[in-house]
Amino acid sequence: MRLSRFHLRTTKETPADAEIVSHQLMLRAGMVRKLASGLYTWSPLGLRVLRKVEAVVREEMNRAGAIELLMPTIQPRELWEETGRWQKFGPQLLKIRDRKEAEFCYSPTAEEAITDFARQELASYKQLPVNFYQIQTKFRDEIRPRFGVMRAREFLMKDAYSFHLGDEGLVAEYNNMHAAYTRIFTRLGLDFRAVLADSGAIGGDASQEFHVLADSGEDAIAFSTGSDYAANLETAQAALPAARIAASEAMRKVDTPTQKTCEEVAALLGIELARTAKSIAVMTGAGFVLALVRGDHTVNEIKLGKVEGLADYRMATEAEILEHLGSEPGFLGPINAKKTIRVVADREVAALADFVVGANEAGFHIAGVNWGRDLPEPETVADLRNVVAGDRAQDGGELRIVRGIEVGHVFQLGRKYAEAMGATVLDENGKATVLSMGCYGIGVSRIVAAAIEQNHDAAGIIWPEPMAPWTVAICTINPKGDAAVNEAAQQLFDTLQAAGIDAVLDDRGLRPGQMFADIELIGIPHRVVISERGLAAGTFEYRARRASEAENLGREELLAKLIR
């Protein structure tokens, strides 16, 4: 490939609306161009990177025994009605009508479509297990598309779906996909972690996310120093708290005229924030619930929603709080409620002694509160909080928090979709059995942005070699005025190509400074400069993208570096 015959348009200016490094550099390098909010055209340069990622994903999926197919991006409403997700998926589902007023959606994921395919194609246990996958465009109508292709409305995704007669086969394939994903991200040269995760709108019994570690990541990941335990903040758990100590204080009402937060109350009383409990008032279909977490902790909404009876919870209004507790927010607590209420306590709160809660009376709190003596033991005790850095992990290590960008997710769906859509096969005894199902996704286009977030410097992108648009850039100085330079460059290019090295020849005739800036910006891992002076000395100027200085090498020495 000669750059003089390739479309490459770089810019020095950073677009004002690009908030994160990957978005800025992808625009400056000319990899993508915005068409509309959350919609991007991939340039020839960007597409080369995208296809490199796609190729690794496809190779490893094939190696893992998955079978590629391709499903429609437009799916009929009837399929989504069968699973109840036409309404449940929410406004992210882009709904459209055809000329006959039939309703469809632009696929954000394909559980319904693949289950429909399976119920038509799979009839016997002898056809199982099987894993189908596709690499295809998806669409989710993000309320606020941002960060370029990191959170776009249209994106390229690899989604796979496995079918099994029983749960044992599902677990085996889940582990197979976990191993395949590990190989994919390792081959792509990314620093990543697999973490326990919540299944979210997809559903299922178990799931893990794969995160590329980067300071700009949207997700917080907790990991232990004592083992390989890692989990998304939505699901991460600390070790069980120590046993509750005996009460040593009398319960008493304290005057807190303007102190409404736990921080303010703790400061006024001169106690640790961890000795206070904050009250979160919520409403469910069954009525009013008061959830308690320690004053130095924050409630985890995902965990709270998983408590029995709280799946449909919402925050209570001030009128509802007044009706049940008789107080305004800021002074709430589980004592002196106007009505009998359900109390759900975080594990750490259930282990407290001599703690402080609101008095359900404006201007007052109650100190020296103890379970069993001053109020009944909590009706429900559960893990309700976000872990924090420094928490003790269940394995005895310490929990630390890092940022990550989710690029893959594996789910054990179980029979959720197969039951809803009547997908069965005959087992060994000729009995109809509901299929067990797994789901495995990779954000192919998101990987490109995540790699940049993890690999860049002031000059531009630093691609891991497997993802780079080209591995080697051969830069010629004055190619039009020196036939020997041109000939040497072509010979080196041909040698590298014959050795299977993806090289590009920069013969645009640019000044060295501009040419080198472009090659650094677009992140080519290796740069070779051929000039009249170098040829006279019998050397080539070589510089690795991550190196601080260039070095002059003879031809054989250069080839030894590039061909490995």
Coordinates of C-alpha atoms in Angstrom, one line a residue:
M1 CA 0.0 0.0 0.0
R2 CA 1.3 3.4 -1.0
L3 CA 0.0 6.4 1.0
S4 CA -0.1 8.5 -2.1
R5 CA -2.9 6.3 -3.3
F6 CA -4.7 6.0 0.0
H7 CA -7.2 8.3 1.7
L8 CA -5.5 9.7 4.8
R9 CA -6.6 13.1 6.2
T10 CA -5.2 14.1 9.6
T11 CA -5.8 17.3 11.5
K12 CA -3.8 19.2 14.2
E13 CA -6.8 20.7 15.9
T14 CA -8.7 18.9 18.6
P15 CA -12.5 19.1 18.0
A16 CA -14.2 21.0 20.8
D17 CA -16.9 18.4 21.3
A18 CA -14.5 15.5 21.8
E19 CA -14.3 14.9 25.5
I20 CA -12.0 11.9 25.9
V21 CA -8.6 11.0 24.3
S22 CA -9.9 8.2 22.1
H23 CA -12.5 10.4 20.5
Q24 CA -10.1 13.3 20.0
L25 CA -7.4 11.1 18.4
M26 CA -9.8 9.1 16.2
L27 CA -11.0 12.4 14.8
R28 CA -7.6 13.9 14.5
A29 CA -6.2 10.8 12.8
G30 CA -9.2 10.8 10.4
M31 CA -10.4 7.3 11.6
V32 CA -14.0 8.3 11.9
R33 CA -16.2 11.2 10.9
K34 CA -19.5 12.2 12.6
L35 CA -22.6 11.9 10.5
A36 CA -25.2 12.6 13.2
S37 CA -25.3 12.3 17.0
G38 CA -23.9 8.9 17.9
L39 CA -23.5 7.9 14.2
Y40 CA -20.0 7.7 12.6
T41 CA -18.5 6.9 9.2
W42 CA -15.4 4.8 9.5
S43 CA -12.8 6.0 7.1
P44 CA -10.5 3.6 5.2
L45 CA -7.9 4.0 7.9
G46 CA -10.4 3.4 10.7
L47 CA -11.9 0.5 8.9
R48 CA -8.4 -1.2 8.6
V49 CA -8.2 -1.2 12.4
L50 CA -11.8 -2.3 12.9
R51 CA -11.2 -5.3 10.5
K52 CA -8.0 -6.3 12.3
V53 CA -10.0 -6.5 15.6
E54 CA -12.8 -8.3 13.8
A55 CA -10.4 -10.9 12.3
V56 CA -9.0 -11.8 15.7
V57 CA -12.5 -12.2 17.2
R58 CA -13.6 -14.4 14.3
E59 CA -10.5 -16.6 14.5
E60 CA -10.9 -17.2 18.2
M61 CA -14.6 -17.8 18.0
N62 CA -14.0 -20.4 15.2
R63 CA -11.2 -21.9 17.2
A64 CA -13.6 -22.3 20.2
G65 CA -16.1 -24.2 18.0
A66 CA -18.7 -21.5 17.4
I67 CA -20.4 -21.3 14.0
E68 CA -20.9 -18.0 12.2
L69 CA -24.3 -16.9 10.8
L70 CA -25.9 -13.6 10.0
M71 CA -29.3 -12.5 11.3
P72 CA -31.4 -9.4 10.1
T73 CA -30.8 -6.1 11.8
I74 CA -34.5 -5.4 11.5
Q75 CA -36.6 -7.6 13.7
P76 CA -40.5 -7.9 14.0
R77 CA -42.3 -6.7 17.1
E78 CA -44.0 -10.1 17.5
L79 CA -40.7 -11.7 18.5
W80 CA -40.0 -9.1 21.1
E81 CA -43.6 -9.4 22.5
E82 CA -43.0 -13.1 23.1
T83 CA -40.3 -12.3 25.7
G84 CA -42.0 -9.1 27.0
R85 CA -39.0 -7.0 26.0
W86 CA -40.8 -4.8 23.5
Q87 CA -41.9 -2.6 26.4
K88 CA -39.2 -3.7 29.0
F89 CA -36.2 -2.8 26.9
G90 CA -37.2 0.8 27.2
P91 CA -36.5 3.8 25.0
Q92 CA -33.1 2.5 23.8
L93 CA -35.1 0.3 21.5
L94 CA -35.5 2.1 18.1
K95 CA -38.9 1.2 16.8
I96 CA -39.9 1.6 13.1
R97 CA -42.9 0.9 10.9
D98 CA -43.0 -0.3 7.3
R99 CA -45.4 0.8 4.6
K100 CA -48.1 -1.6 5.9
E101 CA -47.8 -0.2 9.4
A102 CA -46.2 -3.4 10.7
E103 CA -43.9 -2.6 13.6
F104 CA -40.2 -3.6 13.8
C105 CA -37.1 -2.6 15.8
Y106 CA -33.5 -2.1 14.8
S107 CA -31.7 -4.9 16.7
P108 CA -29.8 -3.8 19.9
T109 CA -29.2 -7.5 20.6
A110 CA -30.5 -10.7 19.1
E111 CA -31.8 -13.1 21.8
E112 CA -35.2 -13.2 20.3
A113 CA -34.1 -13.7 16.7
I114 CA -31.6 -16.5 17.5
T115 CA -34.1 -18.3 19.8
D116 CA -36.6 -18.2 16.9
F117 CA -34.0 -19.7 14.6
A118 CA -33.2 -22.4 17.2
R119 CA -36.8 -23.4 17.7
Q120 CA -37.1 -23.9 14.0
E121 CA -33.8 -25.6 13.4
L122 CA -33.1 -27.6 16.5
A123 CA -35.3 -30.7 17.1
S124 CA -33.1 -33.3 18.9
Y125 CA -30.6 -33.4 21.7
K126 CA -28.2 -34.9 19.0
Q127 CA -27.8 -31.4 17.5
L128 CA -26.5 -30.1 20.8
P129 CA -24.5 -28.4 22.1
V130 CA -24.2 -25.6 19.4
N131 CA -23.0 -22.1 19.5
F132 CA -24.0 -19.6 16.8
Y133 CA -22.4 -16.2 16.4
Q134 CA -22.4 -13.1 14.2
I135 CA -20.5 -9.9 13.7
Q136 CA -23.0 -7.3 12.9
T137 CA -24.1 -3.7 13.3
K138 CA -26.4 -3.0 16.3
F139 CA -28.4 0.1 17.3
R140 CA -29.3 1.4 20.7
D141 CA -31.0 4.8 21.0
E142 CA -28.7 6.2 23.7
I143 CA -30.3 9.1 25.5
R144 CA -26.9 10.9 25.4
P145 CA -24.5 9.5 22.9
R146 CA -21.0 10.6 23.9
F147 CA -17.3 9.8 23.7
G148 CA -17.3 9.0 20.0
V149 CA -17.6 5.3 19.2
M150 CA -17.3 4.5 22.9
R151 CA -21.0 5.1 23.4
A152 CA -22.4 5.5 20.0
R153 CA -26.0 4.7 18.9
E154 CA -24.8 2.4 16.0
F155 CA -21.9 0.0 16.7
L156 CA -20.3 -3.2 15.5
M157 CA -20.8 -6.1 17.9
K158 CA -20.0 -9.8 18.0
D159 CA -22.9 -11.6 19.6
A160 CA -22.9 -15.4 20.2
Y161 CA -25.6 -17.7 21.6
S162 CA -25.2 -21.2 22.7
F163 CA -27.9 -23.9 23.2
H164 CA -27.8 -26.9 25.5
L165 CA -29.9 -29.7 26.8
G166 CA -29.0 -29.0 30.4
D167 CA -27.2 -26.6 32.7
E168 CA -24.0 -28.7 32.9
G169 CA -23.4 -28.1 29.2
L170 CA -24.2 -24.4 29.6
V171 CA -21.6 -24.0 32.3
A172 CA -19.0 -25.8 30.1
E173 CA -19.6 -23.5 27.1
Y174 CA -19.7 -20.4 29.4
N175 CA -16.2 -21.4 30.5
N176 CA -15.2 -22.1 26.9
M177 CA -16.3 -18.6 25.9
H178 CA -14.5 -17.1 28.9
A179 CA -11.3 -18.8 27.7
A180 CA -11.9 -17.6 24.1
Y181 CA -12.4 -14.0 25.3
T182 CA -9.2 -14.2 27.3
R183 CA -7.3 -15.3 24.2
I184 CA -9.0 -12.5 22.1
F185 CA -8.0 -9.7 24.4
T186 CA -4.6 -11.1 25.1
R187 CA -3.9 -11.4 21.3
L188 CA -5.1 -7.8 20.8
G189 CA -2.4 -6.7 23.3
L190 CA -4.8 -5.2 25.9
D191 CA -4.5 -4.9 29.6
F192 CA -7.8 -6.3 30.8
R193 CA -9.7 -7.9 33.7
A194 CA -12.6 -10.3 33.8
V195 CA -15.0 -9.2 36.5
L196 CA -18.2 -10.5 38.1
A197 CA -21.2 -8.5 36.9
D198 CA -24.9 -7.9 37.0
S199 CA -26.9 -9.3 34.0
G200 CA -28.9 -6.2 33.5
A201 CA -31.6 -6.0 30.8
I202 CA -30.2 -9.3 29.2
G203 CA -31.1 -11.3 32.3
G204 CA -29.8 -14.7 33.3
D205 CA -28.2 -16.5 36.2
A206 CA -24.5 -15.5 36.0
S207 CA -22.4 -13.1 34.1
Q208 CA -18.9 -11.7 33.8
E209 CA -17.7 -8.5 32.1
F210 CA -14.3 -8.0 30.4
H211 CA -12.9 -4.6 31.0
V212 CA -10.0 -2.8 29.4
L213 CA -8.3 -0.9 32.3
A214 CA -8.1 2.8 31.7
D215 CA -8.4 5.9 33.8
S216 CA -11.2 7.2 31.6
G217 CA -13.3 4.1 32.0
E218 CA -17.0 4.6 32.9
D219 CA -17.1 1.6 35.2
A220 CA -15.5 1.2 38.6
I221 CA -14.0 -2.3 39.2
A222 CA -13.1 -3.7 42.6
F223 CA -10.4 -6.3 42.8
S224 CA -8.7 -8.1 45.7
T225 CA -5.0 -8.1 46.5
G226 CA -5.4 -11.6 47.9
S227 CA -6.7 -13.5 44.9
D228 CA -7.9 -13.0 41.3
Y229 CA -11.3 -11.8 42.6
A230 CA -12.6 -8.9 40.6
A231 CA -16.2 -7.5 40.2
N232 CA -18.0 -4.6 38.8
L233 CA -19.0 -2.1 41.5
E234 CA -22.6 -3.1 40.9
T235 CA -21.9 -6.6 42.3
A236 CA -18.7 -6.3 44.3
Q237 CA -18.9 -7.6 47.9
A238 CA -16.7 -7.0 50.9
A239 CA -16.0 -9.5 53.6
L240 CA -18.7 -10.0 56.2
P241 CA -18.5 -7.5 59.1
A242 CA -17.2 -8.4 62.5
A243 CA -19.7 -9.6 65.1
R244 CA -21.7 -7.0 66.8
I245 CA -20.3 -5.7 70.1
A246 CA -22.4 -5.4 73.2
A247 CA -24.3 -2.1 73.9
S248 CA -22.4 0.3 76.1
E249 CA -24.5 3.5 75.8
A250 CA -28.1 4.5 76.8
M251 CA -30.4 5.5 74.0
R252 CA -30.9 9.3 74.0
K253 CA -32.5 12.0 71.9
V254 CA -30.0 14.7 70.7
D255 CA -30.7 18.1 69.4
T256 CA -29.5 18.6 65.8
P257 CA -31.3 21.7 64.7
T258 CA -29.7 22.2 61.3
Q259 CA -27.8 19.0 60.8
K260 CA -29.5 16.8 58.2
T261 CA -26.7 14.7 56.8
C262 CA -24.8 12.0 58.5
E263 CA -21.6 13.9 58.0
E264 CA -23.0 17.0 59.8
V265 CA -24.5 14.9 62.7
A266 CA -21.2 13.0 63.2
A267 CA -19.2 16.2 63.3
L268 CA -21.7 17.8 65.8
L269 CA -21.5 14.7 68.1
G270 CA -17.8 14.2 67.7
I271 CA -18.1 10.6 66.6
E272 CA -16.9 8.6 63.6
L273 CA -19.2 8.8 60.5
A274 CA -19.2 4.9 60.5
R275 CA -21.4 5.1 63.7
T276 CA -24.2 6.7 61.9
A277 CA -26.9 5.1 59.7
K278 CA -28.6 6.9 56.8
S279 CA -32.1 6.0 55.9
I280 CA -33.3 5.6 52.3
A281 CA -37.1 5.6 52.0
V282 CA -38.5 3.7 49.0
M283 CA -41.9 2.5 47.8
T284 CA -42.7 -0.9 46.4
G285 CA -45.9 -2.6 45.2
A286 CA -46.1 -4.0 48.7
G287 CA -45.7 -0.7 50.5
F288 CA -43.2 1.5 52.2
V289 CA -39.6 0.3 53.0
L290 CA -36.8 1.9 54.9
A291 CA -33.3 0.8 53.7
L292 CA -30.4 1.5 56.1
V293 CA -26.7 1.9 55.2
R294 CA -23.8 3.2 57.2
G295 CA -23.3 7.0 57.1
D296 CA -19.9 6.5 55.4
H297 CA -21.3 4.2 52.7
T298 CA -23.5 4.7 49.6
V299 CA -26.5 2.5 48.7
N300 CA -26.0 0.3 45.6
E301 CA -29.3 0.6 43.6
I302 CA -28.7 -2.7 41.8
K303 CA -28.2 -4.6 45.0
L304 CA -31.2 -2.9 46.6
G305 CA -33.4 -4.0 43.7
K306 CA -32.3 -7.6 44.2
V307 CA -33.7 -7.8 47.7
E308 CA -36.8 -9.9 47.8
G309 CA -39.8 -7.7 47.3
L310 CA -37.8 -4.6 46.1
A311 CA -37.5 -5.4 42.4
D312 CA -40.0 -2.7 41.6
Y313 CA -38.9 -0.1 44.1
R314 CA -38.8 3.6 43.6
M315 CA -37.8 6.5 45.8
A316 CA -40.6 7.6 48.1
T317 CA -42.0 11.1 47.8
E318 CA -42.0 13.6 50.6
A319 CA -45.7 13.1 51.1
E320 CA -45.2 9.3 51.4
I321 CA -42.3 9.8 53.9
L322 CA -44.4 12.2 56.0
E323 CA -47.3 9.7 55.9
H324 CA -45.2 6.7 57.2
L325 CA -42.5 8.4 59.2
G326 CA -44.1 11.7 60.2
S327 CA -41.0 13.6 59.4
E328 CA -39.3 15.6 56.7
P329 CA -36.2 14.1 55.0
G330 CA -32.9 14.7 56.9
F331 CA -34.2 13.4 60.2
L332 CA -35.4 9.9 59.2
G333 CA -34.9 6.7 61.0
P334 CA -36.4 3.3 61.9
I335 CA -37.6 4.4 65.4
N336 CA -40.9 6.3 66.1
A337 CA -42.4 5.6 62.7
K338 CA -46.1 6.6 62.4
K339 CA -46.9 3.3 60.7
T340 CA -45.4 -0.2 60.8
I341 CA -42.8 -0.3 58.2
R342 CA -40.4 -2.9 56.7
V343 CA -36.8 -2.2 57.6
V344 CA -34.0 -3.6 55.3
A345 CA -30.5 -3.1 56.8
D346 CA -27.2 -3.4 55.1
R347 CA -24.9 -6.1 56.7
E348 CA -22.7 -3.4 58.2
V349 CA -25.6 -1.6 59.8
A350 CA -26.9 -4.8 61.3
A351 CA -23.5 -5.2 63.0
L352 CA -23.6 -1.7 64.5
A353 CA -23.9 -1.0 68.3
D354 CA -24.5 2.4 69.9
F355 CA -25.2 4.0 66.6
V356 CA -27.1 7.2 65.5
V357 CA -30.3 7.5 63.4
G358 CA -32.8 10.1 62.7
A359 CA -35.6 10.6 65.3
N360 CA -38.4 11.1 62.7
E361 CA -38.7 14.6 64.2
A362 CA -37.4 17.8 62.6
G363 CA -34.2 19.0 64.5
F364 CA -33.5 15.7 66.3
H365 CA -31.6 12.4 66.0
I366 CA -31.3 9.5 68.4
A367 CA -27.9 8.3 69.6
G368 CA -26.9 5.1 71.5
V369 CA -29.3 3.0 69.4
N370 CA -28.9 -0.8 69.7
W371 CA -30.7 -3.6 67.8
G372 CA -32.9 -5.9 69.9
R373 CA -33.0 -3.4 72.8
D374 CA -34.2 -0.2 71.3
L375 CA -35.7 -1.5 68.1
P376 CA -36.5 -4.9 66.7
E377 CA -33.8 -6.8 64.8
P378 CA -34.0 -5.8 61.1
E379 CA -36.6 -7.8 59.1
T380 CA -34.1 -8.2 56.3
V381 CA -30.3 -8.0 56.3
A382 CA -28.5 -7.9 52.9
D383 CA -25.5 -6.5 51.2
L384 CA -26.9 -3.1 50.0
R385 CA -23.8 -0.9 49.7
N386 CA -21.0 0.0 47.2
V387 CA -17.6 -1.3 48.4
V388 CA -14.9 1.2 48.9
A389 CA -11.1 1.1 48.5
G390 CA -9.6 -0.4 51.6
D391 CA -12.5 -2.7 52.4
R392 CA -11.5 -6.2 53.5
A393 CA -12.1 -8.7 50.7
Q394 CA -13.8 -12.1 51.3
D395 CA -10.5 -13.8 50.5
G396 CA -8.7 -11.8 53.2
G397 CA -7.0 -9.4 50.8
E398 CA -7.7 -5.7 50.4
L399 CA -10.2 -4.3 47.9
R400 CA -8.9 -1.7 45.5
I401 CA -10.8 0.3 42.9
V402 CA -9.7 0.9 39.3
R403 CA -11.6 2.2 36.2
G404 CA -12.5 0.0 33.3
I405 CA -14.1 0.1 29.8
E406 CA -16.4 -2.8 29.2
V407 CA -15.6 -4.5 25.9
G408 CA -17.1 -8.0 26.5
H409 CA -19.8 -9.7 28.5
V410 CA -20.6 -13.4 28.9
F411 CA -24.0 -14.6 30.3
Q412 CA -25.6 -17.8 31.5
L413 CA -29.1 -17.0 30.4
G414 CA -30.6 -20.4 31.4
R415 CA -34.1 -21.0 30.1
K416 CA -35.5 -17.4 30.2
Y417 CA -35.8 -16.9 26.5
A418 CA -36.4 -20.5 25.5
E419 CA -39.3 -20.9 27.9
A420 CA -40.9 -17.6 26.7
M421 CA -40.6 -18.6 23.1
G422 CA -41.2 -22.3 23.4
A423 CA -37.8 -23.5 22.1
T424 CA -37.6 -27.2 22.9
V425 CA -35.8 -30.3 21.7
L426 CA -36.5 -34.0 22.3
D427 CA -34.2 -35.6 24.8
E428 CA -32.8 -39.1 24.9
N429 CA -36.2 -40.4 26.0
G430 CA -38.2 -38.5 23.4
K431 CA -39.5 -36.0 25.9
A432 CA -39.7 -32.3 24.9
T433 CA -37.1 -30.4 26.9
V434 CA -36.7 -26.6 27.1
L435 CA -33.3 -25.5 25.8
S436 CA -30.7 -23.9 28.2
M437 CA -29.0 -20.9 26.7
G438 CA -25.9 -18.8 26.9
C439 CA -25.1 -15.4 25.5
Y440 CA -21.7 -13.9 24.7
G441 CA -21.0 -10.4 23.4
I442 CA -18.0 -8.3 22.3
G443 CA -18.1 -4.7 21.4
V444 CA -15.8 -4.8 18.3
S445 CA -15.9 -1.0 17.6
R446 CA -15.6 -0.2 21.3
I447 CA -12.4 -2.2 21.5
V448 CA -10.8 0.2 19.0
A449 CA -11.6 3.2 21.3
A450 CA -10.7 1.4 24.5
A451 CA -7.3 0.4 23.0
I452 CA -6.5 4.1 22.3
E453 CA -7.6 5.1 25.8
Q454 CA -5.0 2.6 27.2
N455 CA -2.3 3.3 24.5
H456 CA -1.5 6.9 23.6
D457 CA 0.9 9.7 24.3
A458 CA 1.2 13.4 23.5
A459 CA 2.0 12.6 19.8
G460 CA -1.0 10.4 19.2
I461 CA -2.1 6.7 19.2
I462 CA 0.2 3.8 20.1
W463 CA -1.4 0.8 18.6
P464 CA -0.7 -2.7 19.9
E465 CA 0.7 -4.4 16.8
P466 CA -2.3 -6.8 16.2
M467 CA -4.6 -3.8 15.9
A468 CA -2.4 -1.3 14.0
P469 CA -3.6 -0.3 10.5
W470 CA -0.1 -1.2 9.3
T471 CA 2.8 -2.7 11.3
V472 CA 5.6 -0.8 9.6
A473 CA 5.6 2.6 7.9
I474 CA 8.4 3.1 5.3
C475 CA 9.0 6.8 5.0
T476 CA 10.9 8.2 2.0
I477 CA 12.7 11.5 2.0
N478 CA 12.4 13.3 -1.4
P479 CA 11.1 10.2 -3.2
K480 CA 10.3 12.1 -6.4
G481 CA 13.8 13.6 -6.7
D482 CA 15.9 10.5 -5.9
A483 CA 15.3 7.3 -7.8
A484 CA 17.6 5.3 -5.5
V485 CA 15.5 6.2 -2.4
N486 CA 12.4 5.1 -4.3
E487 CA 14.0 1.9 -5.4
A488 CA 15.3 1.0 -1.9
A489 CA 11.9 1.8 -0.3
Q490 CA 10.2 -0.5 -2.8
Q491 CA 12.6 -3.3 -2.2
L492 CA 12.2 -3.1 1.5
F493 CA 8.4 -2.9 1.1
D494 CA 8.4 -6.0 -1.1
T495 CA 10.6 -7.9 1.4
L496 CA 8.4 -7.1 4.3
Q497 CA 5.2 -8.0 2.4
A498 CA 6.8 -11.4 1.3
A499 CA 7.5 -12.1 5.0
G500 CA 3.9 -11.4 5.9
I501 CA 4.5 -8.0 7.5
D502 CA 1.7 -5.5 6.9
A503 CA 3.7 -2.5 5.6
V504 CA 2.8 0.9 4.1
L505 CA 5.0 3.1 2.0
D506 CA 4.7 6.8 2.7
D507 CA 5.6 8.3 -0.7
R508 CA 3.5 11.4 -0.4
G509 CA 6.5 13.7 -0.7
L510 CA 5.7 15.6 2.5
R511 CA 8.4 17.4 4.6
P512 CA 9.9 15.0 7.2
G513 CA 8.3 16.8 10.2
Q514 CA 4.8 16.6 8.8
M515 CA 5.3 13.1 7.6
F516 CA 6.6 11.8 10.9
A517 CA 3.9 13.6 12.8
D518 CA 1.2 11.8 10.8
I519 CA 2.8 8.4 11.3
E520 CA 3.1 9.0 15.1
L521 CA -0.5 10.3 15.2
I522 CA -2.0 7.3 13.5
G523 CA 0.1 5.0 15.7
I524 CA 2.2 2.8 13.4
P525 CA 4.3 0.6 15.7
H526 CA 7.5 0.7 13.6
R527 CA 8.9 3.5 11.4
V528 CA 11.7 3.2 8.9
V529 CA 13.1 6.3 7.2
I530 CA 15.0 5.9 3.9
S531 CA 17.0 8.9 2.7
E532 CA 19.9 9.7 0.3
R533 CA 22.2 10.2 3.3
G534 CA 21.2 7.0 4.9
L535 CA 21.7 5.0 1.7
A536 CA 25.2 6.5 1.3
A537 CA 26.0 5.3 4.8
G538 CA 24.4 1.9 4.2
T539 CA 21.8 2.4 7.0
F540 CA 18.1 2.9 7.6
E541 CA 16.7 5.1 10.4
Y542 CA 14.5 3.0 12.6
R543 CA 12.3 4.0 15.5
A544 CA 9.7 2.0 17.4
R545 CA 6.6 4.0 18.3
R546 CA 7.2 3.7 22.0
A547 CA 11.0 4.5 21.7
S548 CA 12.3 8.0 22.6
E549 CA 15.1 8.0 20.0
A550 CA 15.7 6.7 16.5
E551 CA 18.6 4.4 15.6
N552 CA 20.6 3.7 12.4
L553 CA 20.6 0.1 11.4
G554 CA 22.0 -1.9 8.5
R555 CA 19.5 -3.8 6.3
E556 CA 20.0 -7.2 7.9
E557 CA 19.9 -5.8 11.4
L558 CA 16.7 -3.9 10.5
L559 CA 15.0 -7.0 9.0
A560 CA 15.9 -8.9 12.2
K561 CA 13.9 -6.4 14.2
L562 CA 10.9 -6.3 11.9
I563 CA 10.6 -10.0 10.9
R564 CA 10.2 -12.1 14.0

